[in-house]
C-alpha positions as semicolon CSV with decimal commas, in nm:
position;residue;x (nm);y (nm);z (nm)
1;F;-0,087;1,135;-0,204
2;D;-0,488;1,265;-0,294
3;G;-0,619;0,970;-0,145
4;G;-0,668;0,733;-0,451
5;R;-0,599;0,394;-0,411
6;P;-0,490;0,314;-0,781
7;S;-0,382;-0,052;-0,807
8;F;-0,086;-0,226;-1,031
9;Y;-0,080;-0,586;-1,058
10;G;0,166;-0,636;-1,351
11;E;0,513;-0,708;-1,362
12;G;0,751;-0,449;-1,475
13;E;0,926;-0,097;-1,353
14;F;0,681;0,154;-1,327
15;Y;0,723;0,544;-1,214
16;I;0,640;0,648;-0,831
17;V;0,686;0,976;-0,865
18;R;0,806;1,144;-1,202
19;T;0,899;1,530;-1,214
20;H;1,130;1,741;-1,446
21;N;1,361;1,676;-1,206
22;I;1,267;1,359;-0,978
23;S;1,279;1,002;-1,065
24;I;1,118;0,728;-0,823
25;Q;1,099;0,425;-0,984
26;G;0,924;0,109;-0,899
27;R;1,022;-0,268;-0,975
28;Y;0,683;-0,480;-0,913
29;M;0,720;-0,878;-0,934
30;G;0,453;-1,125;-0,846
31;T;0,537;-1,343;-0,539
32;N;0,448;-1,669;-0,424
33;W;0,249;-1,563;-0,132
34;S;0,058;-1,299;-0,369
35;R;-0,002;-1,538;-0,653
36;G;0,182;-1,373;-0,863
37;L;0,048;-1,062;-0,876
38;A;0,277;-0,783;-0,827
39;A;0,441;-0,613;-0,486
40;T;0,720;-0,380;-0,510
41;D;1,025;-0,555;-0,510
42;K;1,265;-0,304;-0,577
43;L;1,293;0,138;-0,572
44;A;1,502;0,342;-0,737
45;I;1,582;0,724;-0,654
46;G;1,733;0,952;-0,855
47;G;1,715;1,243;-1,118
48;G;1,832;1,577;-1,079
49;F;1,748;1,706;-0,761
50;L;2,006;1,411;-0,629
51;R;2,247;1,533;-0,918
52;D;2,146;1,231;-1,109
53;H;2,279;1,001;-0,838
54;V;2,095;0,659;-0,788
55;I;2,006;0,457;-0,552
56;Q;1,888;0,128;-0,497
57;V;1,677;-0,026;-0,215
58;G;1,522;-0,401;-0,277
59;C;1,390;-0,647;-0,044
60;L;1,611;-0,911;0,102
61;D;1,619;-1,129;-0,145
62;D;1,731;-0,864;-0,358
63;G;2,138;-0,813;-0,281
64;P;2,254;-0,479;-0,089
65;I;2,146;-0,148;-0,091
66;T;2,331;0,085;-0,319
67;I;2,467;0,395;-0,459
68;D;2,550;0,451;-0,835
69;G;2,623;0,070;-0,805
70;A;2,838;0,077;-0,529
71;E;2,726;-0,113;-0,168
72;V;2,601;0,109;0,116
73;L;2,490;0,076;0,436
74;T;2,634;-0,329;0,435
75;T;2,641;-0,296;0,831
76;F;2,311;-0,328;1,074
77;P;2,269;-0,041;1,233
78;S;2,453;0,231;1,015
79;Q;2,453;0,573;0,834
80;H;2,497;0,686;0,472
81;R;2,589;1,072;0,353
82;L;2,514;1,117;0,015
83;K;2,772;1,407;0,041
84;D;2,519;1,719;0,086
85;L;2,246;1,560;-0,045
86;A;2,098;1,278;0,180
87;V;2,155;1,096;0,441
88;I;2,035;0,756;0,484
89;D;2,008;0,599;0,804
90;Y;1,957;0,146;0,815
91;N;1,788;0,050;1,165
92;G;1,516;-0,123;1,268
93;D;1,289;0,152;1,346
94;G;0,954;0,315;1,191
95;K;0,646;0,318;1,225
96;L;0,487;0,042;1,010
97;V;0,271;0,064;0,715
98;D;0,102;-0,241;0,741
99;E;0,037;-0,391;1,108
100;A;0,060;-0,736;0,971
101;T;0,386;-0,718;0,970
102;S;0,404;-0,644;1,339
103;G;0,554;-0,943;1,417
104;R;0,873;-0,976;1,192
105;E;1,225;-0,842;1,252
106;R;1,274;-0,488;1,104
107;R;1,501;-0,407;0,814
108;V;1,415;-0,028;0,794
109;V;1,605;0,249;0,541
110;H;1,503;0,639;0,603
111;M;1,605;0,860;0,359
112;R;1,645;1,247;0,370
113;L;1,690;1,401;0,040
114;P;1,636;1,719;-0,107
115;L;1,326;1,910;-0,150
116;G;1,182;1,809;0,204
117;L;1,189;1,421;0,074
118;Q;1,189;1,183;0,346
119;L;1,139;0,808;0,192
120;T;1,120;0,535;0,442
121;V;1,158;0,173;0,318
122;F;1,085;-0,160;0,514
123;R;1,277;-0,433;0,352
124;W;1,088;-0,788;0,376
125;K;1,227;-1,079;0,257
126;N;1,033;-1,088;-0,093
127;Y;0,880;-0,724;-0,132
128;L;0,880;-0,385;0,025
129;D;0,679;-0,189;0,228
130;F;0,713;0,252;0,209
131;R;0,607;0,545;0,300
132;L;0,669;0,873;0,109
133;T;0,575;1,215;0,216
134;M;0,715;1,517;0,024
135;Q;0,561;1,883;-0,130
136;P;0,392;1,885;-0,441
137;Q;0,605;1,981;-0,721
138;P;0,542;2,070;-1,074
139;D;0,459;1,859;-1,307
140;Q;0,395;1,575;-1,051
141;D;0,273;1,203;-1,110
142;G;0,319;0,837;-1,111
143;S;0,154;0,579;-0,937
144;C;0,113;0,764;-0,629
145;G;-0,067;1,022;-0,807
146;N;-0,020;1,366;-0,973
147;F;-0,083;1,546;-0,576
148;N;-0,346;1,798;-0,735
149;A;-0,613;1,777;-0,433
150;D;-0,831;1,514;-0,645
151;K;-0,810;1,163;-0,592
152;E;-1,075;1,122;-0,910
153;D;-0,831;1,175;-1,167
154;D;-0,580;0,897;-1,013
155;S;-0,739;0,555;-1,103
156;T;-0,516;0,310;-1,253
157;Q;-0,592;0,360;-1,613
158;A;-0,554;0,758;-1,568
159;I;-0,187;0,745;-1,451
160;M;-0,090;0,511;-1,715
161;D;-0,293;0,723;-1,945
162;R;-0,071;1,067;-1,830
163;V;0,291;0,861;-1,766
164;G;0,277;0,540;-1,963
165;A;0,210;0,176;-1,843
166;R;0,585;0,154;-1,798
167;V;0,918;0,319;-1,729
168;P;0,968;0,370;-2,130
169;E;1,342;0,332;-2,313
170;G;1,612;0,577;-2,211
171;E;1,458;0,674;-1,868
172;L;1,515;0,336;-1,641
173;L;1,717;0,379;-1,326
174;F;1,771;0,006;-1,278
175;L;2,048;-0,139;-1,460
176;K;1,806;-0,382;-1,636
177;R;1,454;-0,458;-1,684
178;V;1,291;-0,767;-1,531
179;D;1,169;-1,059;-1,739
180;V;0,815;-1,032;-1,701
181;D;0,608;-1,320;-1,622
182;V;0,238;-1,411;-1,613
183;T;0,080;-1,678;-1,359
184;K;-0,190;-1,923;-1,394
185;T;-0,360;-1,715;-1,134
186;E;-0,350;-1,405;-1,361
187;D;-0,442;-1,554;-1,692
188;E;-0,757;-1,658;-1,496
189;L;-0,865;-1,287;-1,359
190;L;-0,790;-1,211;-1,743
191;A;-1,047;-1,453;-1,859
192;I;-1,312;-1,318;-1,605
193;C;-1,210;-0,911;-1,754
194;P;-1,515;-0,763;-1,821
195;P;-1,575;-0,780;-2,204
196;A;-1,572;-0,403;-2,301
197;R;-1,285;-0,300;-2,022
198;Y;-1,074;-0,582;-2,162
199;A;-1,100;-0,454;-2,540
200;N;-1,040;-0,070;-2,408
201;A;-0,708;-0,212;-2,256
202;Q;-0,579;-0,429;-2,611
203;K;-0,673;-0,086;-2,740
204;A;-0,486;0,121;-2,517
205;C;-0,211;-0,088;-2,416
206;P;0,031;-0,074;-2,748
207;G;0,045;0,266;-2,724
208;E;0,144;0,246;-2,356
209;L;0,413;0,010;-2,407
210;A;0,535;0,177;-2,758
211;N;0,893;0,308;-2,605
212;V;0,921;-0,038;-2,361
213;P;1,164;-0,271;-2,491
214;S;0,941;-0,631;-2,427
215;G;1,252;-0,859;-2,364
216;G;1,131;-1,044;-2,642
217;D;0,808;-1,165;-2,438
218;S;0,584;-0,888;-2,572
219;T;0,314;-1,081;-2,527
220;S;0,345;-1,143;-2,165
221;L;0,387;-0,776;-2,129
222;M;0,117;-0,687;-2,308
223;K;-0,101;-0,905;-2,048
224;S;0,072;-0,745;-1,781
225;C;-0,064;-0,430;-1,908
226;I;-0,385;-0,547;-1,935
227;L;-0,444;-0,707;-1,630
228;D;-0,351;-0,334;-1,506
229;F;-0,631;-0,194;-1,685
230;C;-0,880;-0,463;-1,612
231;F;-0,796;-0,491;-1,207
232;G;-0,585;-0,169;-1,116
233;A;-0,987;-0,005;-0,941
234;N;-0,968;-0,303;-0,721
235;E;-0,707;-0,269;-0,463
236;H;-0,833;-0,655;-0,292
237;A;-0,758;-0,856;-0,619
238;L;-0,561;-1,111;-0,441
239;R;-0,889;-1,183;-0,178
240;M;-1,078;-1,210;-0,482
241;S;-0,862;-1,426;-0,676
242;K;-0,909;-1,658;-0,369
243;T;-1,242;-1,618;-0,306
244;L;-1,322;-1,714;-0,680
245;G;-1,105;-2,034;-0,607
246;L;-0,869;-1,972;-0,874
247;D;-0,522;-2,076;-0,842
């Protein structure tokens, strides 16, 4: 929101926007085209501003669009109204987030939500692009920044210091957490992380993940957190990995 460009390459569930009554969470997952570096796989929108209803929209491979677990927008194009709270349209319209996708067939979800929030989600085969517009809210934070007109405090590390490295236990809108995987490319990136930054990440990540269940693989979750600390300031980590010849 403030012009910062933090990047999150590790897998897991993150806060995109968190306030006292708005929760927009993203599931970030690696893909084959990104060599395992994470892209947005699914969104969940909930909180008091939706009277605790939960809307979930994933990539096309993920399955149906749901509200409170029930399928909606099962035909294309279509529209769904969530009581007096939200209007959701599903069609092929909308200005692209990434012009590189201009040749693809579009499946676009347009949400008009309370408090003037508008969320447009482009559903591609194995990832999402999305555009969110809203007014600044009290106590706002998350992957999109804290909306205080200062991009300097919206680095990946600063955001994780404020809201945690992943959505903590008891606050998750998704039905379950994803199993975190670390690819060979990600391990090779970790191996070239500057030593001082790596050491700082090793100190910070246990605290950032204190309230996040590991699903039995605490090593992968820790590596995923360290990856974000090491390369979150680099919005072209994939390009860098290819330049360095990493697998």
